[in-house]
Amino acid sequence: MFRWFLDVWEVEELRRRFLYTLGVLVVYLIGTHIPIPGINTAALEEFFRQFNQSIFMLYNIFSGGALTKMTVFALGILPYITASILMQLLVASVPYLKQLQTEEGDYGRYKIQEYTKYLTLLIATVQALFLTVWLQNQTTETGTPLVYDAGVGFTVTAVVILVAGAMFVTWLGERISKHGIGNGASIIIFAGIVVGFPAMVAQIWETFKTGELSVLDLLLVLLAVAAIVVGIVIIQEAERRIPVQYPQRNLGFGAPTASYLPIKLNPVSVMPIIFAQAILVMPATVVQMLNLESLAFLQDWFRYDSLFYNVLYVLLIIAFTYIYASVVVNPHDIAENLRKAGAFIPGIRPGKETEEYLARVINRLLFVGAIFLAVIAVIPVLISLKTHIPFYFGGTTALITVGVALDTLHRIEGHVTMRKYHRFLSRA
């Protein structure tokens, strides 16, 4: 099981990428412990205890615990993820943006990424302003203010620092994607979750020792974790193999060489879950922060154990599976690459007919994969309702952790395979 780790150290490029990723994550984790000036950290810690069982804490987990400490990286990578979601929706609905992505090649992708950064800056500014103003109006139960010297000066300073921190985290994610291993945004969320795992495990163990959690409930939690791991592995590994033939290549007897085209059941890993959580956590957090009587019904709707929340959660996972897959897997590109390689699918004409066939297959697989992913995603909710412990947060983070780890492992295997292939060609 540690073969991938040995591969990392044996291959120089992989070793360099791995160490680069670790270095970036160290920088990120250091930033999650540097509070912005003017914050009463002791009062802040006391104040945020009231949110321990709320959806607000999921945002905090995604930020590596930086939000409840009000550090320079308090906003984390979520402004960028939110901007990416909005940009993908805009690409699907705005003809100019769609043309940029599908017809302009590298230049189009560069422009889409540039627009995403501008949108990230806007979202981070709004979130930072809201968070800063809200904190200045809060006190602990004993009346201690969370900010030493509230006012315009603190507001401007805090907003600038928080926005700069969010943009820097976005830049760190890009560095990982380009020079490290894995998807940068996913790896940063992964790191934040892993750092918080010991505390979550300790909390579950403490509830077990005090008798709040029975042996049966503890076994149920362990079985749920096992089910989540197995489920994610199945989703990540399952694929439909479409037979492909290359008439230009033969074995010396006139017979075409047969191969297959692998189409993943879920080509987007756990990104739909991350996107869905990023969308759901915002209104839930805002409603809880405002604490207005007129919005009390919304607070009930956005509880993680409410029917409304979970139905919306499932629908968002399904929707984002299709939206994100449209970026990752393009039937037109696959059909075009097959045509250029002189390959064809038996019984299917090259070109438009192949594209339509692939689109049908991909859509069917995506539907099954999205439903399966949504079912696994609600397992933590069911366990929370049964055991009365906040396993929802641990279960959701376990989903993301396993998914990101598997995705990263596949990328490592891809690097190793390509290196072996190039070595084989050089010897030939």
Coordinates of C-alpha atoms in Angstrom, one line a residue:
M1 CA 0.0 0.0 0.0
F2 CA 3.0 2.3 0.4
R3 CA 4.2 1.6 -3.2
W4 CA 3.1 5.1 -4.3
F5 CA 5.3 6.6 -1.6
L6 CA 8.3 4.7 -2.8
D7 CA 7.5 5.8 -6.4
V8 CA 7.5 9.4 -5.2
W9 CA 11.0 9.1 -3.8
E10 CA 12.4 7.0 -6.7
V11 CA 11.2 9.5 -9.4
E12 CA 13.1 12.8 -9.2
E13 CA 10.3 14.9 -10.7
L14 CA 7.7 13.4 -8.4
R15 CA 10.0 13.9 -5.4
R16 CA 10.4 17.5 -6.3
R17 CA 6.7 18.0 -6.8
F18 CA 5.9 16.3 -3.5
L19 CA 8.3 18.4 -1.5
Y20 CA 7.1 21.5 -3.3
T21 CA 3.5 20.7 -2.3
L22 CA 4.6 20.1 1.3
G23 CA 6.4 23.4 1.4
V24 CA 3.4 25.3 0.1
L25 CA 1.1 23.6 2.7
V26 CA 3.5 24.5 5.5
V27 CA 3.3 28.2 4.4
Y28 CA -0.5 27.8 4.4
L29 CA -0.7 26.2 7.8
I30 CA 1.5 28.9 9.3
G31 CA -0.8 31.5 8.0
T32 CA -3.8 29.8 9.7
H33 CA -2.2 30.6 13.1
I34 CA -1.4 34.4 12.5
P35 CA -4.3 36.5 13.9
I36 CA -5.2 39.8 12.4
P37 CA -4.3 42.8 14.6
G38 CA -6.8 44.1 17.1
I39 CA -8.5 40.7 17.8
N40 CA -9.1 39.6 21.4
T41 CA -8.2 36.0 20.8
A42 CA -9.3 34.8 24.3
A43 CA -12.8 36.4 23.9
L44 CA -13.0 35.0 20.3
E45 CA -12.4 31.5 21.4
E46 CA -15.0 31.8 24.2
F47 CA -17.5 33.3 21.7
F48 CA -17.2 30.7 19.0
R49 CA -17.9 27.8 21.4
Q50 CA -21.6 28.5 20.9
F51 CA -21.2 27.5 17.2
N52 CA -19.6 24.1 17.9
Q53 CA -22.6 22.0 16.7
S54 CA -23.5 24.3 13.8
I55 CA -22.9 24.3 10.1
F56 CA -20.8 27.3 10.7
M57 CA -18.1 25.0 12.0
L58 CA -17.9 23.2 8.6
Y59 CA -16.6 26.5 7.1
N60 CA -14.1 26.6 9.9
I61 CA -12.9 23.1 9.1
F62 CA -12.5 24.0 5.4
S63 CA -10.3 26.9 6.5
G64 CA -8.1 24.8 8.6
G65 CA -9.5 26.3 11.8
A66 CA -8.4 29.8 10.7
L67 CA -11.9 31.3 10.7
T68 CA -12.6 30.9 14.5
K69 CA -9.1 32.3 15.2
M70 CA -9.6 35.2 12.8
T71 CA -6.2 34.7 11.2
V72 CA -4.9 36.2 8.0
F73 CA -6.2 33.1 6.1
A74 CA -9.6 33.1 7.8
L75 CA -11.5 33.2 4.5
G76 CA -9.4 30.3 3.2
I77 CA -9.9 28.9 -0.3
L78 CA -13.7 29.1 -0.3
P79 CA -13.9 32.5 -2.1
Y80 CA -12.0 31.0 -5.0
I81 CA -14.2 27.8 -5.0
T82 CA -17.4 30.0 -4.9
A83 CA -16.0 32.1 -7.8
S84 CA -15.2 28.9 -9.8
I85 CA -18.8 27.7 -9.3
L86 CA -20.2 31.0 -10.5
M87 CA -17.9 31.2 -13.4
Q88 CA -18.8 27.6 -14.6
L89 CA -22.5 28.6 -14.5
L90 CA -21.7 31.8 -16.4
V91 CA -19.7 29.8 -19.0
A92 CA -22.7 27.5 -19.5
S93 CA -25.1 30.5 -20.0
V94 CA -23.1 33.3 -21.6
P95 CA -22.2 32.6 -25.3
Y96 CA -19.0 34.7 -25.2
L97 CA -17.6 32.8 -22.2
K98 CA -18.6 29.5 -23.7
Q99 CA -16.8 30.3 -26.9
L100 CA -13.7 31.3 -25.0
Q101 CA -13.6 28.0 -23.2
T102 CA -14.4 25.7 -26.1
E103 CA -12.9 27.4 -29.1
E104 CA -10.0 29.6 -28.0
G105 CA -7.7 26.9 -26.6
D106 CA -5.1 28.0 -24.0
Y107 CA -5.9 31.7 -24.5
G108 CA -9.6 31.1 -23.7
R109 CA -8.7 29.0 -20.6
Y110 CA -6.3 31.8 -19.5
K111 CA -9.0 34.4 -19.8
I112 CA -11.6 32.3 -17.9
Q113 CA -9.1 31.8 -15.1
E114 CA -8.4 35.6 -15.1
Y115 CA -12.1 36.4 -14.8
T116 CA -12.4 33.8 -12.0
K117 CA -9.7 35.7 -10.1
Y118 CA -11.5 39.0 -10.4
L119 CA -14.7 37.3 -9.2
T120 CA -12.7 35.8 -6.3
L121 CA -11.5 39.2 -5.3
L122 CA -15.0 40.6 -5.3
I123 CA -16.4 37.7 -3.3
A124 CA -13.5 37.8 -0.8
T125 CA -14.1 41.6 -0.3
V126 CA -17.8 41.2 0.4
Q127 CA -17.2 38.3 2.8
A128 CA -14.3 40.1 4.6
L129 CA -16.4 43.3 5.0
F130 CA -19.4 41.3 6.3
L131 CA -17.3 39.3 8.7
T132 CA -15.4 42.3 10.0
V133 CA -18.5 44.4 10.7
W134 CA -20.3 41.5 12.3
L135 CA -17.4 40.7 14.7
Q136 CA -17.3 44.3 15.9
N137 CA -20.9 44.0 17.0
Q138 CA -20.4 40.8 19.0
T139 CA -19.5 40.2 22.6
T140 CA -19.0 37.1 24.8
E141 CA -21.7 36.1 27.4
T142 CA -19.8 38.2 30.0
G143 CA -19.9 41.3 27.7
T144 CA -16.3 41.2 26.6
P145 CA -15.9 42.7 23.0
L146 CA -14.1 40.5 20.4
V147 CA -12.3 43.5 19.0
Y148 CA -10.1 45.8 21.1
D149 CA -10.5 49.0 19.1
A150 CA -13.5 48.8 16.9
G151 CA -14.0 51.4 14.2
V152 CA -13.2 52.4 10.7
G153 CA -9.5 51.9 11.2
F154 CA -10.0 48.2 12.2
T155 CA -12.5 47.6 9.5
V156 CA -10.2 48.8 6.7
T157 CA -7.2 47.0 8.1
A158 CA -9.0 43.7 8.7
V159 CA -10.7 43.8 5.3
V160 CA -7.4 44.4 3.4
I161 CA -5.6 41.7 5.4
L162 CA -8.5 39.1 4.9
V163 CA -8.8 39.8 1.2
A164 CA -5.0 39.7 0.7
G165 CA -5.0 36.4 2.6
A166 CA -7.7 34.9 0.5
M167 CA -6.0 35.9 -2.7
F168 CA -2.6 34.6 -1.4
V169 CA -4.3 31.2 -0.6
T170 CA -5.7 31.2 -4.1
W171 CA -2.2 31.8 -5.5
L172 CA -0.8 29.0 -3.3
G173 CA -3.5 26.6 -4.8
E174 CA -2.4 27.6 -8.3
R175 CA 1.2 26.9 -7.4
I176 CA 0.3 23.4 -6.2
S177 CA -1.7 22.7 -9.3
K178 CA 1.2 23.9 -11.6
H179 CA 4.3 22.7 -9.7
G180 CA 3.0 20.3 -7.1
I181 CA 0.9 17.2 -7.0
G182 CA -2.9 17.2 -7.3
N183 CA -5.6 19.9 -7.6
G184 CA -4.4 22.9 -5.5
A185 CA -7.8 23.9 -4.1
S186 CA -8.6 20.4 -3.1
I187 CA -5.2 19.8 -1.5
I188 CA -5.5 23.0 0.6
I189 CA -8.9 21.9 1.9
F190 CA -7.5 18.4 2.5
A191 CA -4.7 19.9 4.6
G192 CA -7.1 22.0 6.6
I193 CA -9.2 18.9 7.3
V194 CA -6.3 16.6 8.2
V195 CA -5.0 19.2 10.7
G196 CA -8.4 19.1 12.4
F197 CA -8.8 15.3 12.4
P198 CA -7.1 14.7 15.8
A199 CA -9.5 17.1 17.5
M200 CA -12.6 15.4 15.9
V201 CA -11.4 11.9 16.9
A202 CA -10.7 13.2 20.4
Q203 CA -14.2 14.6 20.6
I204 CA -15.8 11.3 19.6
W205 CA -13.6 9.4 22.0
E206 CA -14.5 11.8 24.8
T207 CA -18.2 11.3 24.2
F208 CA -17.6 7.6 24.3
K209 CA -15.7 7.7 27.7
T210 CA -18.4 9.9 29.3
G211 CA -21.1 7.4 28.3
E212 CA -22.9 9.8 25.9
L213 CA -21.9 7.4 23.1
S214 CA -22.7 3.7 23.5
V215 CA -20.5 0.9 22.2
L216 CA -23.2 0.2 19.6
D217 CA -23.1 3.8 18.4
L218 CA -19.3 3.8 18.3
L219 CA -19.4 0.7 16.1
L220 CA -22.0 2.4 13.9
V221 CA -19.7 5.3 13.5
L222 CA -16.7 3.1 12.6
L223 CA -18.9 1.1 10.1
A224 CA -20.1 4.4 8.6
V225 CA -16.5 5.6 8.1
A226 CA -15.7 2.2 6.5
A227 CA -18.7 2.5 4.2
I228 CA -17.7 6.0 3.2
V229 CA -14.2 4.9 2.3
V230 CA -15.4 1.8 0.4
G231 CA -18.1 3.9 -1.4
I232 CA -15.7 6.6 -2.5
V233 CA -13.1 4.0 -3.7
I234 CA -15.8 2.3 -5.8
I235 CA -17.0 5.6 -7.3
Q236 CA -13.4 6.7 -8.1
E237 CA -12.3 3.3 -9.6
A238 CA -15.4 2.2 -11.5
E239 CA -15.3 2.8 -15.3
R240 CA -17.0 1.8 -18.5
R241 CA -14.6 0.5 -21.1
I242 CA -15.6 1.3 -24.6
P243 CA -13.9 -0.9 -27.2
V244 CA -11.8 1.0 -29.7
Q245 CA -10.0 -0.2 -32.8
Y246 CA -7.0 1.2 -34.7
P247 CA -7.1 -0.1 -38.3
Q248 CA -3.7 1.6 -39.1
R249 CA -2.0 -0.6 -36.6
N250 CA -2.0 -4.4 -37.0
L251 CA -0.3 -7.4 -35.6
G252 CA 1.2 -8.5 -39.0
F253 CA -1.9 -10.5 -40.1
G254 CA -4.1 -7.7 -41.3
A255 CA -6.1 -7.6 -38.1
P256 CA -6.6 -4.2 -36.4
T257 CA -5.3 -3.6 -32.9
A258 CA -8.1 -3.6 -30.3
S259 CA -8.0 -1.3 -27.3
Y260 CA -10.5 0.4 -25.1
L261 CA -11.5 3.9 -24.0
P262 CA -12.0 4.1 -20.2
I263 CA -14.9 6.4 -19.1
K264 CA -15.0 7.0 -15.4
L265 CA -18.3 6.5 -13.5
N266 CA -17.3 9.7 -11.6
P267 CA -14.6 11.7 -13.4
V268 CA -14.9 14.7 -11.0
S269 CA -13.8 13.0 -7.7
V270 CA -15.5 14.7 -4.7
M271 CA -15.5 18.3 -6.2
P272 CA -19.3 18.3 -6.4
I273 CA -19.5 17.7 -2.6
I274 CA -17.0 20.5 -2.0
F275 CA -19.0 22.8 -4.3
A276 CA -22.3 21.9 -2.7
Q277 CA -20.9 22.5 0.8
A278 CA -19.4 25.8 -0.4
I279 CA -22.9 27.0 -1.6
L280 CA -24.8 25.7 1.4
V281 CA -22.5 26.9 4.1
M282 CA -22.8 30.6 3.1
P283 CA -26.6 31.1 3.6
A284 CA -26.5 28.9 6.7
T285 CA -23.5 30.9 8.2
V286 CA -25.1 34.3 7.3
V287 CA -28.4 33.3 8.9
Q288 CA -26.7 32.1 12.0
M289 CA -24.5 35.2 12.3
L290 CA -27.4 37.7 11.8
N291 CA -29.6 35.8 14.3
L292 CA -32.7 37.8 13.3
E293 CA -36.0 36.7 14.6
S294 CA -37.5 37.2 11.1
L295 CA -35.0 34.7 9.7
A296 CA -35.5 32.1 12.3
F297 CA -37.3 29.8 9.9
L298 CA -34.2 29.9 7.5
Q299 CA -32.0 28.9 10.4
D300 CA -34.2 25.8 10.8
W301 CA -34.2 25.1 7.1
F302 CA -30.4 25.2 6.9
R303 CA -29.7 22.9 9.8
Y304 CA -27.5 20.1 8.6
D305 CA -30.1 17.6 9.8
S306 CA -33.1 19.2 8.2
L307 CA -35.0 17.7 5.3
F308 CA -34.7 20.9 3.2
Y309 CA -31.0 21.1 3.7
N310 CA -30.4 17.5 2.7
V311 CA -32.7 17.5 -0.3
L312 CA -30.9 20.6 -1.5
Y313 CA -27.6 19.0 -0.7
V314 CA -28.4 16.0 -2.9
L315 CA -29.7 18.1 -5.8
L316 CA -26.6 20.4 -5.7
I317 CA -24.3 17.3 -5.7
I318 CA -26.1 15.9 -8.8
A319 CA -26.1 19.3 -10.5
F320 CA -22.4 20.1 -9.9
T321 CA -21.5 16.6 -11.0
Y322 CA -22.9 17.4 -14.5
I323 CA -21.6 21.0 -14.5
Y324 CA -18.0 20.1 -13.5
A325 CA -17.9 17.0 -15.7
S326 CA -18.8 19.2 -18.7
V327 CA -15.4 20.9 -18.1
V328 CA -13.4 17.8 -17.4
V329 CA -14.9 15.4 -19.9
N330 CA -15.8 16.7 -23.4
P331 CA -17.3 14.2 -25.8
H332 CA -16.4 16.5 -28.8
D333 CA -12.7 16.5 -27.8
I334 CA -12.6 12.8 -27.2
A335 CA -14.3 12.0 -30.6
E336 CA -11.9 14.5 -32.3
N337 CA -8.8 12.9 -30.7
L338 CA -10.0 9.4 -31.8
R339 CA -10.5 10.6 -35.4
K340 CA -7.1 12.2 -35.5
A341 CA -5.5 8.9 -34.2
G342 CA -7.4 7.0 -36.9
A343 CA -9.3 5.1 -34.2
F344 CA -13.0 4.2 -34.2
I345 CA -15.6 2.6 -32.0
P346 CA -17.0 -0.6 -33.6
G347 CA -20.4 0.0 -35.1
I348 CA -20.2 3.8 -34.7
R349 CA -19.3 6.2 -37.4
P350 CA -16.3 8.5 -36.6
G351 CA -17.1 12.2 -36.1
K352 CA -20.6 13.5 -35.0
E353 CA -22.0 10.0 -34.5
T354 CA -19.2 9.1 -32.2
E355 CA -19.6 12.3 -30.3
E356 CA -23.3 11.7 -29.7
Y357 CA -22.7 8.1 -28.7
L358 CA -20.0 9.2 -26.1
A359 CA -22.3 12.0 -24.8
R360 CA -25.1 9.4 -24.2
V361 CA -22.7 7.0 -22.4
I362 CA -21.1 9.8 -20.3
N363 CA -24.5 11.2 -19.3
R364 CA -25.8 7.8 -18.2
L365 CA -22.6 7.1 -16.2
L366 CA -22.7 10.6 -14.6
F367 CA -26.3 10.1 -13.5
V368 CA -25.4 6.8 -11.7
G369 CA -22.2 8.3 -10.3
A370 CA -24.0 11.4 -9.1
I371 CA -26.7 9.4 -7.3
F372 CA -24.2 7.1 -5.7
L373 CA -22.1 10.1 -4.6
A374 CA -25.2 11.8 -3.1
V375 CA -26.2 8.7 -1.2
I376 CA -22.8 8.3 0.3
A377 CA -22.8 12.1 1.2
V378 CA -25.9 11.7 3.3
I379 CA -24.6 8.8 5.4
P380 CA -23.0 11.1 7.9
V381 CA -26.4 12.9 8.4
L382 CA -28.1 9.6 9.2
I383 CA -25.4 8.6 11.6
S384 CA -25.6 12.0 13.4
L385 CA -29.4 11.5 13.8
K386 CA -28.9 8.0 15.2
T387 CA -25.9 8.7 17.6
H388 CA -26.7 12.3 18.5
I389 CA -23.0 13.3 17.9
P390 CA -21.7 15.8 15.3
F391 CA -20.5 13.0 13.1
Y392 CA -21.8 15.0 10.1
F393 CA -18.7 17.1 10.1
G394 CA -16.4 14.2 10.5
G395 CA -18.2 12.1 7.9
T396 CA -18.3 14.9 5.4
T397 CA -14.6 15.7 5.9
A398 CA -13.9 11.9 5.6
L399 CA -15.6 11.9 2.2
I400 CA -13.5 14.8 1.0
T401 CA -10.3 13.5 2.5
V402 CA -10.6 10.0 0.9
G403 CA -11.7 11.5 -2.4
V404 CA -8.8 13.9 -2.6
A405 CA -6.3 11.3 -1.5
L406 CA -7.4 8.9 -4.2
D407 CA -7.4 11.6 -6.8
T408 CA -3.8 12.5 -5.8
L409 CA -2.8 8.9 -5.9
H410 CA -4.1 8.5 -9.4
R411 CA -2.1 11.6 -10.5
I412 CA 1.1 10.1 -8.9
E413 CA 0.4 6.8 -10.8
G414 CA -0.1 8.8 -14.0
H415 CA 3.3 10.5 -13.5
V416 CA 5.0 7.1 -12.9
T417 CA 3.3 5.5 -15.9
M418 CA 4.3 8.4 -18.2
R419 CA 7.9 8.2 -17.0
K420 CA 8.1 4.4 -17.6
Y421 CA 6.6 5.0 -21.1
H422 CA 9.1 7.7 -22.0
R423 CA 11.9 5.4 -20.6
F424 CA 10.7 2.6 -22.8
L425 CA 10.6 4.8 -25.9
S426 CA 14.1 6.1 -25.3
R427 CA 15.5 2.6 -25.0
A428 CA 13.6 1.6 -28.2

